[in-house]
Structures are given as structure tokens and as C-alpha cells.
C-alpha atoms as a PDB file:
ATOM      1  CA  MET A   1      -0.004  -0.036  -0.038  1.00  0.00           C
ATOM      2  CA  GLY A   2       1.297   3.453  -0.878  1.00  0.00           C
ATOM      3  CA  MET A   3       0.984   6.673   0.992  1.00  0.00           C
ATOM      4  CA  PRO A   4      -2.157   8.806   0.641  1.00  0.00           C
ATOM      5  CA  GLY A   5      -1.780  11.033  -2.401  1.00  0.00           C
ATOM      6  CA  ASP A   6       0.622   8.701  -4.216  1.00  0.00           C
ATOM      7  CA  SER A   7      -0.537   8.113  -7.797  1.00  0.00           C
ATOM      8  CA  GLY A   8      -1.730   4.556  -8.190  1.00  0.00           C
ATOM      9  CA  ALA A   9      -1.659   3.823  -4.450  1.00  0.00           C
ATOM     10  CA  ALA A  10      -3.899   1.102  -3.196  1.00  0.00           C
ATOM     11  CA  ARG A  11      -6.589   2.381  -0.855  1.00  0.00           C
ATOM     12  CA  GLY A  12      -7.887   0.316   1.966  1.00  0.00           C
ATOM     13  CA  LEU A  13      -8.138  -0.251   5.691  1.00  0.00           C
ATOM     14  CA  VAL A  14      -5.964  -2.891   7.418  1.00  0.00           C
ATOM     15  CA  ILE A  15      -7.632  -4.443  10.414  1.00  0.00           C
ATOM     16  CA  ALA A  16      -6.065  -6.869  12.952  1.00  0.00           C
ATOM     17  CA  ASP A  17      -8.484  -8.071  15.624  1.00  0.00           C
ATOM     18  CA  LEU A  18      -9.868 -11.085  17.508  1.00  0.00           C
ATOM     19  CA  ASP A  19     -11.936 -13.326  15.265  1.00  0.00           C
ATOM     20  CA  ARG A  20     -14.001 -16.538  15.660  1.00  0.00           C
ATOM     21  CA  PRO A  21     -11.577 -19.040  17.283  1.00  0.00           C
ATOM     22  CA  ALA A  22     -10.487 -21.758  14.831  1.00  0.00           C
ATOM     23  CA  ASN A  23      -9.921 -24.547  17.354  1.00  0.00           C
ATOM     24  CA  PRO A  24     -11.644 -25.957  20.458  1.00  0.00           C
ATOM     25  CA  LEU A  25      -8.893 -24.840  22.856  1.00  0.00           C
ATOM     26  CA  TRP A  26      -9.309 -21.195  21.943  1.00  0.00           C
ATOM     27  CA  TRP A  27     -13.088 -21.538  22.333  1.00  0.00           C
ATOM     28  CA  LEU A  28     -12.524 -22.957  25.863  1.00  0.00           C
ATOM     29  CA  LEU A  29     -10.241 -20.073  26.817  1.00  0.00           C
ATOM     30  CA  THR A  30     -12.284 -17.280  25.258  1.00  0.00           C
ATOM     31  CA  TRP A  31     -15.892 -18.251  25.950  1.00  0.00           C
ATOM     32  CA  PRO A  32     -16.096 -15.877  28.991  1.00  0.00           C
ATOM     33  CA  LEU A  33     -15.465 -13.029  26.551  1.00  0.00           C
ATOM     34  CA  LEU A  34     -18.761 -13.751  24.861  1.00  0.00           C
ATOM     35  CA  ALA A  35     -20.457 -12.097  27.782  1.00  0.00           C
ATOM     36  CA  MET A  36     -18.599  -8.808  27.077  1.00  0.00           C
ATOM     37  CA  PRO A  37     -20.243  -6.533  24.499  1.00  0.00           C
ATOM     38  CA  MET A  38     -16.880  -5.256  23.230  1.00  0.00           C
ATOM     39  CA  THR A  39     -15.576  -8.762  22.247  1.00  0.00           C
ATOM     40  CA  ALA A  40     -18.726 -10.860  21.667  1.00  0.00           C
ATOM     41  CA  ALA A  41     -19.260  -9.746  18.036  1.00  0.00           C
ATOM     42  CA  ASN A  42     -15.575 -10.467  17.224  1.00  0.00           C
ATOM     43  CA  LEU A  43     -15.758 -14.028  18.642  1.00  0.00           C
ATOM     44  CA  ARG A  44     -19.006 -14.672  16.724  1.00  0.00           C
ATOM     45  CA  GLY A  45     -17.166 -13.772  13.461  1.00  0.00           C
ATOM     46  CA  GLU A  46     -19.161 -10.568  12.734  1.00  0.00           C
ATOM     47  CA  ILE A  47     -16.256  -8.348  11.706  1.00  0.00           C
ATOM     48  CA  PRO A  48     -16.738  -8.827   7.894  1.00  0.00           C
ATOM     49  CA  ALA A  49     -20.480  -8.032   8.119  1.00  0.00           C
ATOM     50  CA  PHE A  50     -19.714  -4.931  10.189  1.00  0.00           C
ATOM     51  CA  LEU A  51     -17.216  -3.739   7.546  1.00  0.00           C
ATOM     52  CA  ARG A  52     -19.785  -4.316   4.740  1.00  0.00           C
ATOM     53  CA  ARG A  53     -22.411  -2.289   6.694  1.00  0.00           C
ATOM     54  CA  SER A  54     -19.790   0.409   7.033  1.00  0.00           C
ATOM     55  CA  GLY A  55     -19.518   0.719   3.240  1.00  0.00           C
ATOM     56  CA  PHE A  56     -16.498  -1.501   2.459  1.00  0.00           C
ATOM     57  CA  GLN A  57     -17.180  -3.716  -0.592  1.00  0.00           C
ATOM     58  CA  SER A  58     -14.052  -5.750  -0.874  1.00  0.00           C
ATOM     59  CA  ILE A  59     -13.018  -7.573   2.337  1.00  0.00           C
ATOM     60  CA  GLU A  60     -10.299 -10.201   2.273  1.00  0.00           C
ATOM     61  CA  VAL A  61      -8.475 -12.168   4.982  1.00  0.00           C
ATOM     62  CA  ARG A  62      -4.746 -11.727   4.654  1.00  0.00           C
ATOM     63  CA  GLY A  63      -3.680 -13.961   7.458  1.00  0.00           C
ATOM     64  CA  ARG A  64      -4.318 -15.449  10.901  1.00  0.00           C
ATOM     65  CA  TRP A  65      -2.127 -15.688  13.886  1.00  0.00           C
ATOM     66  CA  MET A  66      -2.456 -18.509  16.373  1.00  0.00           C
ATOM     67  CA  ASN A  67      -5.951 -19.294  14.951  1.00  0.00           C
ATOM     68  CA  LEU A  68      -7.423 -16.392  16.939  1.00  0.00           C
ATOM     69  CA  LEU A  69      -6.198 -13.076  15.533  1.00  0.00           C
ATOM     70  CA  THR A  70      -7.229 -12.310  11.953  1.00  0.00           C
ATOM     71  CA  PHE A  71      -5.753  -9.704   9.542  1.00  0.00           C
ATOM     72  CA  TRP A  72      -8.241  -8.198   7.013  1.00  0.00           C
ATOM     73  CA  VAL A  73      -7.870  -5.657   4.230  1.00  0.00           C
ATOM     74  CA  ALA A  74     -11.101  -3.783   3.425  1.00  0.00           C
ATOM     75  CA  ARG A  75     -11.562  -1.499   0.395  1.00  0.00           C
ATOM     76  CA  PRO A  76     -14.382   0.946  -0.260  1.00  0.00           C
ATOM     77  CA  THR A  77     -16.550   0.790  -3.395  1.00  0.00           C
ATOM     78  CA  ALA A  78     -15.195   2.453  -6.488  1.00  0.00           C
ATOM     79  CA  ASP A  79     -17.982   5.087  -6.462  1.00  0.00           C
ATOM     80  CA  GLU A  80     -16.971   6.580  -3.084  1.00  0.00           C
ATOM     81  CA  GLY A  81     -14.703   9.324  -4.348  1.00  0.00           C
ATOM     82  CA  GLU A  82     -12.210   6.977  -6.061  1.00  0.00           C
ATOM     83  CA  GLN A  83     -11.016   8.447  -9.364  1.00  0.00           C
ATOM     84  CA  PRO A  84     -10.515   6.097 -12.293  1.00  0.00           C
END
């Protein structure tokens, strides 16, 4: 990704956050967090839906760390001020 204002720079938002645990051990360790409003949506895997509701059209997973932390790149739609 380039710097804002660079010609041809890719535009997007990079997110790293808790996601739905990918193995039973993480579920066992994180289930108490489901009672906390700040983390429950993350653990239910709702981050991509939240990003879509926020106006991002392209959302892709770029990686996972320890099957719990996910890295996404979200890009807005082309008609939101992006010049061809």
C-alpha cells in the first residue's frame, strides 16, 4: 500500500482483531469473553459483516495468527470518491 496522495496507491483499511476461534482450545479459553459486548461480536465472526455495513465492498483475509487473531484488508466501493 502506498502513502495517501501517491498516484496509483492502493486504498484500503487494514484491520487486525480477534476473530472466531479456529480450534476448540481457543473456544474454551475465550468463551467468557462472549459475555462482554466489546468482544462478543468479534468472537462470533461478525467483523466482515460490520465492515460491509460500514461501506466496504471488498474484504479479504490476509492472514491469521495462532488461529485467533485475523488480519483483514477492506476496500471501499469504487464510487465513493475514487477516481478512475
